[in-house]
Amino acid sequence: MKRLETIFVALNGWALILMLSAMTLVVGANITLRYVTAHSLPWADEAARYLMIWMTFGGAGLVLRTGGHVAITNLQDALPSMGQKLLRAGIALGLLVFFGFMVYVGIQYAQRMQYQVTPALRMPFLYVYAAMPVGFALLIAHLLLIARPFIMAGDYKRMDGATADPLPGGANG
């Protein structure tokens, strides 16, 4: 199971690297063409924007794994140990419900947009809006993989598999 998790995280990371590389190449080529030939690619801005959308949704799960999202821990710190665990379990459950709802909403929205095409690339908006349900499904997978250590100890997993403090320097609050 640990090996599958490592492969899953690595694939997620490499997908983000490929998208960032593609965005860099497209924007770089567009800038170069603009200054060398005085013409730019009409689809470059649109492609870069859609790659950024996919990177945002695709990377949210990796950020969740490391505790990189905003967190306010004042209430948790004021509770006894068992109360902290119950609060973290409630947070994890609430996140799972919310992420599941967003997958459902994202699928509906993507399906509604399947017949409209993007202005420059002329591809169905379905491919752009699919980033939302895919990203939230990735969030669900990442949350399920880190839920136990988070609930039990408030720890997050670092990218190298070790655990990290919820906040840099171990300062909570």
PDB file of C-alpha atoms in Angstrom:
ATOM      1  CA  MET A   1       0.000   0.000   0.000  1.00  0.00           C
ATOM      2  CA  LYS A   2       2.850   2.369   0.869  1.00  0.00           C
ATOM      3  CA  ARG A   3       4.404   1.730  -2.569  1.00  0.00           C
ATOM      4  CA  LEU A   4       1.106   2.526  -4.322  1.00  0.00           C
ATOM      5  CA  GLU A   5       0.846   5.752  -2.357  1.00  0.00           C
ATOM      6  CA  THR A   6       4.392   6.709  -3.338  1.00  0.00           C
ATOM      7  CA  ILE A   7       3.629   5.993  -7.004  1.00  0.00           C
ATOM      8  CA  PHE A   8       0.362   7.958  -6.794  1.00  0.00           C
ATOM      9  CA  VAL A   9       2.087  10.995  -5.270  1.00  0.00           C
ATOM     10  CA  ALA A  10       4.940  10.786  -7.791  1.00  0.00           C
ATOM     11  CA  LEU A  11       2.524  10.592 -10.746  1.00  0.00           C
ATOM     12  CA  ASN A  12       0.562  13.556  -9.407  1.00  0.00           C
ATOM     13  CA  GLY A  13       3.781  15.529  -9.028  1.00  0.00           C
ATOM     14  CA  TRP A  14       5.047  14.610 -12.488  1.00  0.00           C
ATOM     15  CA  ALA A  15       1.721  15.595 -14.059  1.00  0.00           C
ATOM     16  CA  LEU A  16       2.130  19.027 -12.478  1.00  0.00           C
ATOM     17  CA  ILE A  17       5.721  19.271 -13.692  1.00  0.00           C
ATOM     18  CA  LEU A  18       4.627  18.405 -17.243  1.00  0.00           C
ATOM     19  CA  MET A  19       1.843  20.996 -17.155  1.00  0.00           C
ATOM     20  CA  LEU A  20       4.185  23.676 -15.811  1.00  0.00           C
ATOM     21  CA  SER A  21       6.758  22.783 -18.473  1.00  0.00           C
ATOM     22  CA  ALA A  22       4.155  22.966 -21.229  1.00  0.00           C
ATOM     23  CA  MET A  23       2.923  26.315 -19.934  1.00  0.00           C
ATOM     24  CA  THR A  24       6.486  27.629 -19.799  1.00  0.00           C
ATOM     25  CA  LEU A  25       7.179  26.481 -23.362  1.00  0.00           C
ATOM     26  CA  VAL A  26       3.966  27.956 -24.734  1.00  0.00           C
ATOM     27  CA  VAL A  27       4.418  31.324 -23.021  1.00  0.00           C
ATOM     28  CA  GLY A  28       8.148  31.400 -23.838  1.00  0.00           C
ATOM     29  CA  ALA A  29       7.514  30.600 -27.504  1.00  0.00           C
ATOM     30  CA  ASN A  30       4.803  33.252 -27.646  1.00  0.00           C
ATOM     31  CA  ILE A  31       7.104  35.909 -26.186  1.00  0.00           C
ATOM     32  CA  THR A  32       9.937  34.920 -28.501  1.00  0.00           C
ATOM     33  CA  LEU A  33       7.702  35.003 -31.569  1.00  0.00           C
ATOM     34  CA  ARG A  34       6.235  38.336 -30.541  1.00  0.00           C
ATOM     35  CA  TYR A  35       9.645  40.012 -30.337  1.00  0.00           C
ATOM     36  CA  VAL A  36      11.333  38.190 -33.226  1.00  0.00           C
ATOM     37  CA  THR A  37       8.515  38.187 -35.797  1.00  0.00           C
ATOM     38  CA  ALA A  38       6.106  40.799 -34.392  1.00  0.00           C
ATOM     39  CA  HIS A  39       3.393  38.120 -34.409  1.00  0.00           C
ATOM     40  CA  SER A  40       2.211  35.992 -31.522  1.00  0.00           C
ATOM     41  CA  LEU A  41       0.369  32.722 -31.199  1.00  0.00           C
ATOM     42  CA  PRO A  42      -3.364  33.477 -30.955  1.00  0.00           C
ATOM     43  CA  TRP A  43      -3.973  30.477 -28.697  1.00  0.00           C
ATOM     44  CA  ALA A  44      -1.011  30.821 -26.303  1.00  0.00           C
ATOM     45  CA  ASP A  45      -2.718  32.884 -23.598  1.00  0.00           C
ATOM     46  CA  GLU A  46      -5.717  30.593 -23.598  1.00  0.00           C
ATOM     47  CA  ALA A  47      -3.592  27.430 -23.401  1.00  0.00           C
ATOM     48  CA  ALA A  48      -1.526  28.895 -20.553  1.00  0.00           C
ATOM     49  CA  ARG A  49      -4.692  29.874 -18.670  1.00  0.00           C
ATOM     50  CA  TYR A  50      -6.194  26.398 -18.975  1.00  0.00           C
ATOM     51  CA  LEU A  51      -2.934  24.743 -17.947  1.00  0.00           C
ATOM     52  CA  MET A  52      -2.860  27.017 -14.881  1.00  0.00           C
ATOM     53  CA  ILE A  53      -6.404  25.937 -13.993  1.00  0.00           C
ATOM     54  CA  TRP A  54      -5.424  22.273 -14.254  1.00  0.00           C
ATOM     55  CA  MET A  55      -2.274  22.861 -12.202  1.00  0.00           C
ATOM     56  CA  THR A  56      -4.265  24.592  -9.471  1.00  0.00           C
ATOM     57  CA  PHE A  57      -6.804  21.807  -9.093  1.00  0.00           C
ATOM     58  CA  GLY A  58      -4.235  19.055  -9.646  1.00  0.00           C
ATOM     59  CA  GLY A  59      -1.805  20.439  -7.096  1.00  0.00           C
ATOM     60  CA  ALA A  60      -4.284  21.110  -4.292  1.00  0.00           C
ATOM     61  CA  GLY A  61      -4.067  17.509  -3.064  1.00  0.00           C
ATOM     62  CA  LEU A  62      -0.283  17.610  -2.837  1.00  0.00           C
ATOM     63  CA  VAL A  63      -0.519  20.844  -0.863  1.00  0.00           C
ATOM     64  CA  LEU A  64      -3.119  19.245   1.431  1.00  0.00           C
ATOM     65  CA  ARG A  65      -0.704  16.373   2.152  1.00  0.00           C
ATOM     66  CA  THR A  66       1.920  18.753   3.481  1.00  0.00           C
ATOM     67  CA  GLY A  67      -0.414  21.028   5.452  1.00  0.00           C
ATOM     68  CA  GLY A  68       0.164  23.904   3.062  1.00  0.00           C
ATOM     69  CA  HIS A  69      -3.399  25.201   3.065  1.00  0.00           C
ATOM     70  CA  VAL A  70      -4.473  27.902   5.505  1.00  0.00           C
ATOM     71  CA  ALA A  71      -5.160  26.569   8.997  1.00  0.00           C
ATOM     72  CA  ILE A  72      -6.199  28.266  12.221  1.00  0.00           C
ATOM     73  CA  THR A  73      -5.411  26.046  15.187  1.00  0.00           C
ATOM     74  CA  ASN A  74      -6.438  28.195  18.160  1.00  0.00           C
ATOM     75  CA  LEU A  75      -9.507  26.074  18.991  1.00  0.00           C
ATOM     76  CA  GLN A  76      -7.614  22.830  18.518  1.00  0.00           C
ATOM     77  CA  ASP A  77      -4.790  23.999  20.778  1.00  0.00           C
ATOM     78  CA  ALA A  78      -7.270  24.916  23.527  1.00  0.00           C
ATOM     79  CA  LEU A  79      -8.783  21.418  23.606  1.00  0.00           C
ATOM     80  CA  PRO A  80      -7.496  18.385  25.494  1.00  0.00           C
ATOM     81  CA  SER A  81      -5.894  15.577  23.478  1.00  0.00           C
ATOM     82  CA  MET A  82      -9.116  13.612  22.875  1.00  0.00           C
ATOM     83  CA  GLY A  83     -10.961  16.799  21.915  1.00  0.00           C
ATOM     84  CA  GLN A  84      -8.240  17.625  19.419  1.00  0.00           C
ATOM     85  CA  LYS A  85      -8.583  14.199  17.805  1.00  0.00           C
ATOM     86  CA  LEU A  86     -12.358  14.524  17.615  1.00  0.00           C
ATOM     87  CA  LEU A  87     -12.079  17.995  16.103  1.00  0.00           C
ATOM     88  CA  ARG A  88      -9.560  16.802  13.504  1.00  0.00           C
ATOM     89  CA  ALA A  89     -11.792  13.805  12.703  1.00  0.00           C
ATOM     90  CA  GLY A  90     -14.724  16.184  12.218  1.00  0.00           C
ATOM     91  CA  ILE A  91     -12.613  18.393   9.982  1.00  0.00           C
ATOM     92  CA  ALA A  92     -11.500  15.405   7.897  1.00  0.00           C
ATOM     93  CA  LEU A  93     -15.092  14.180   7.582  1.00  0.00           C
ATOM     94  CA  GLY A  94     -16.315  17.665   6.653  1.00  0.00           C
ATOM     95  CA  LEU A  95     -13.609  17.946   4.024  1.00  0.00           C
ATOM     96  CA  LEU A  96     -14.522  14.560   2.563  1.00  0.00           C
ATOM     97  CA  VAL A  97     -18.177  15.556   2.294  1.00  0.00           C
ATOM     98  CA  PHE A  98     -17.284  18.923   0.740  1.00  0.00           C
ATOM     99  CA  PHE A  99     -14.808  17.389  -1.719  1.00  0.00           C
ATOM    100  CA  GLY A 100     -17.363  14.745  -2.719  1.00  0.00           C
ATOM    101  CA  PHE A 101     -19.995  17.426  -3.269  1.00  0.00           C
ATOM    102  CA  MET A 102     -17.556  19.409  -5.408  1.00  0.00           C
ATOM    103  CA  VAL A 103     -16.802  16.328  -7.540  1.00  0.00           C
ATOM    104  CA  TYR A 104     -20.540  15.971  -8.126  1.00  0.00           C
ATOM    105  CA  VAL A 105     -21.010  19.672  -8.934  1.00  0.00           C
ATOM    106  CA  GLY A 106     -17.897  19.691 -11.117  1.00  0.00           C
ATOM    107  CA  ILE A 107     -19.134  16.751 -13.179  1.00  0.00           C
ATOM    108  CA  GLN A 108     -22.489  18.438 -13.692  1.00  0.00           C
ATOM    109  CA  TYR A 109     -20.874  21.723 -14.684  1.00  0.00           C
ATOM    110  CA  ALA A 110     -18.396  20.048 -17.052  1.00  0.00           C
ATOM    111  CA  GLN A 111     -21.232  18.143 -18.728  1.00  0.00           C
ATOM    112  CA  ARG A 112     -23.187  21.365 -19.248  1.00  0.00           C
ATOM    113  CA  MET A 113     -20.169  22.939 -20.944  1.00  0.00           C
ATOM    114  CA  GLN A 114     -19.376  20.021 -23.267  1.00  0.00           C
ATOM    115  CA  TYR A 115     -20.950  21.620 -26.349  1.00  0.00           C
ATOM    116  CA  GLN A 116     -19.297  25.026 -26.022  1.00  0.00           C
ATOM    117  CA  VAL A 117     -15.825  25.435 -27.454  1.00  0.00           C
ATOM    118  CA  THR A 118     -12.979  27.661 -26.360  1.00  0.00           C
ATOM    119  CA  PRO A 119     -12.434  30.782 -28.479  1.00  0.00           C
ATOM    120  CA  ALA A 120      -8.894  30.170 -29.749  1.00  0.00           C
ATOM    121  CA  LEU A 121      -8.187  26.462 -29.307  1.00  0.00           C
ATOM    122  CA  ARG A 122     -11.682  25.410 -30.409  1.00  0.00           C
ATOM    123  CA  MET A 123     -11.742  22.527 -27.939  1.00  0.00           C
ATOM    124  CA  PRO A 124     -14.798  21.679 -25.848  1.00  0.00           C
ATOM    125  CA  PHE A 125     -14.923  23.489 -22.508  1.00  0.00           C
ATOM    126  CA  LEU A 126     -15.577  20.055 -21.028  1.00  0.00           C
ATOM    127  CA  TYR A 127     -11.797  19.528 -20.976  1.00  0.00           C
ATOM    128  CA  VAL A 128     -11.221  22.773 -19.125  1.00  0.00           C
ATOM    129  CA  TYR A 129     -13.986  22.288 -16.563  1.00  0.00           C
ATOM    130  CA  ALA A 130     -13.042  18.635 -15.995  1.00  0.00           C
ATOM    131  CA  ALA A 131     -10.173  20.016 -13.907  1.00  0.00           C
ATOM    132  CA  MET A 132     -12.610  20.657 -11.069  1.00  0.00           C
ATOM    133  CA  PRO A 133     -13.967  17.125 -10.507  1.00  0.00           C
ATOM    134  CA  VAL A 134     -10.560  15.581 -11.219  1.00  0.00           C
ATOM    135  CA  GLY A 135      -8.873  17.943  -8.762  1.00  0.00           C
ATOM    136  CA  PHE A 136     -11.410  17.320  -6.022  1.00  0.00           C
ATOM    137  CA  ALA A 137     -11.208  13.547  -6.611  1.00  0.00           C
ATOM    138  CA  LEU A 138      -7.435  13.867  -6.135  1.00  0.00           C
ATOM    139  CA  LEU A 139      -8.092  15.839  -2.936  1.00  0.00           C
ATOM    140  CA  ILE A 140     -10.285  12.980  -1.683  1.00  0.00           C
ATOM    141  CA  ALA A 141      -7.577  10.423  -2.447  1.00  0.00           C
ATOM    142  CA  HIS A 142      -4.852  12.475  -0.768  1.00  0.00           C
ATOM    143  CA  LEU A 143      -7.046  13.181   2.264  1.00  0.00           C
ATOM    144  CA  LEU A 144      -7.849   9.500   2.708  1.00  0.00           C
ATOM    145  CA  LEU A 145      -4.154   8.675   2.546  1.00  0.00           C
ATOM    146  CA  ILE A 146      -3.185  11.207   5.236  1.00  0.00           C
ATOM    147  CA  ALA A 147      -6.336  11.150   7.383  1.00  0.00           C
ATOM    148  CA  ARG A 148      -5.150   8.717  10.054  1.00  0.00           C
ATOM    149  CA  PRO A 149      -1.876  10.472  10.982  1.00  0.00           C
ATOM    150  CA  PHE A 150      -3.637  13.829  10.781  1.00  0.00           C
ATOM    151  CA  ILE A 151      -6.478  12.779  13.071  1.00  0.00           C
ATOM    152  CA  MET A 152      -4.296  10.908  15.548  1.00  0.00           C
ATOM    153  CA  ALA A 153      -1.409  13.367  15.870  1.00  0.00           C
ATOM    154  CA  GLY A 154      -2.207  16.436  13.791  1.00  0.00           C
ATOM    155  CA  ASP A 155       0.748  15.583  11.545  1.00  0.00           C
ATOM    156  CA  TYR A 156       1.007  16.057   7.816  1.00  0.00           C
ATOM    157  CA  LYS A 157       3.124  14.008   5.473  1.00  0.00           C
ATOM    158  CA  ARG A 158       5.969  15.697   3.703  1.00  0.00           C
ATOM    159  CA  MET A 159       6.718  14.892   0.077  1.00  0.00           C
ATOM    160  CA  ASP A 160       9.572  12.609   1.191  1.00  0.00           C
ATOM    161  CA  GLY A 161       7.155  10.531   3.297  1.00  0.00           C
ATOM    162  CA  ALA A 162       8.251  11.848   6.704  1.00  0.00           C
ATOM    163  CA  THR A 163       5.853  13.763   8.915  1.00  0.00           C
ATOM    164  CA  ALA A 164       5.890  17.521   9.240  1.00  0.00           C
ATOM    165  CA  ASP A 165       4.621  19.879  11.899  1.00  0.00           C
ATOM    166  CA  PRO A 166       1.235  21.452  11.049  1.00  0.00           C
ATOM    167  CA  LEU A 167       2.938  24.853  10.961  1.00  0.00           C
ATOM    168  CA  PRO A 168       6.552  25.761  10.158  1.00  0.00           C
ATOM    169  CA  GLY A 169       8.800  25.700  13.190  1.00  0.00           C
ATOM    170  CA  GLY A 170       6.280  23.651  15.145  1.00  0.00           C
ATOM    171  CA  ALA A 171       4.467  26.795  16.295  1.00  0.00           C
ATOM    172  CA  ASN A 172       0.744  26.177  16.516  1.00  0.00           C
ATOM    173  CA  GLY A 173      -1.635  29.073  16.684  1.00  0.00           C
TER     174      GLY A 173
END
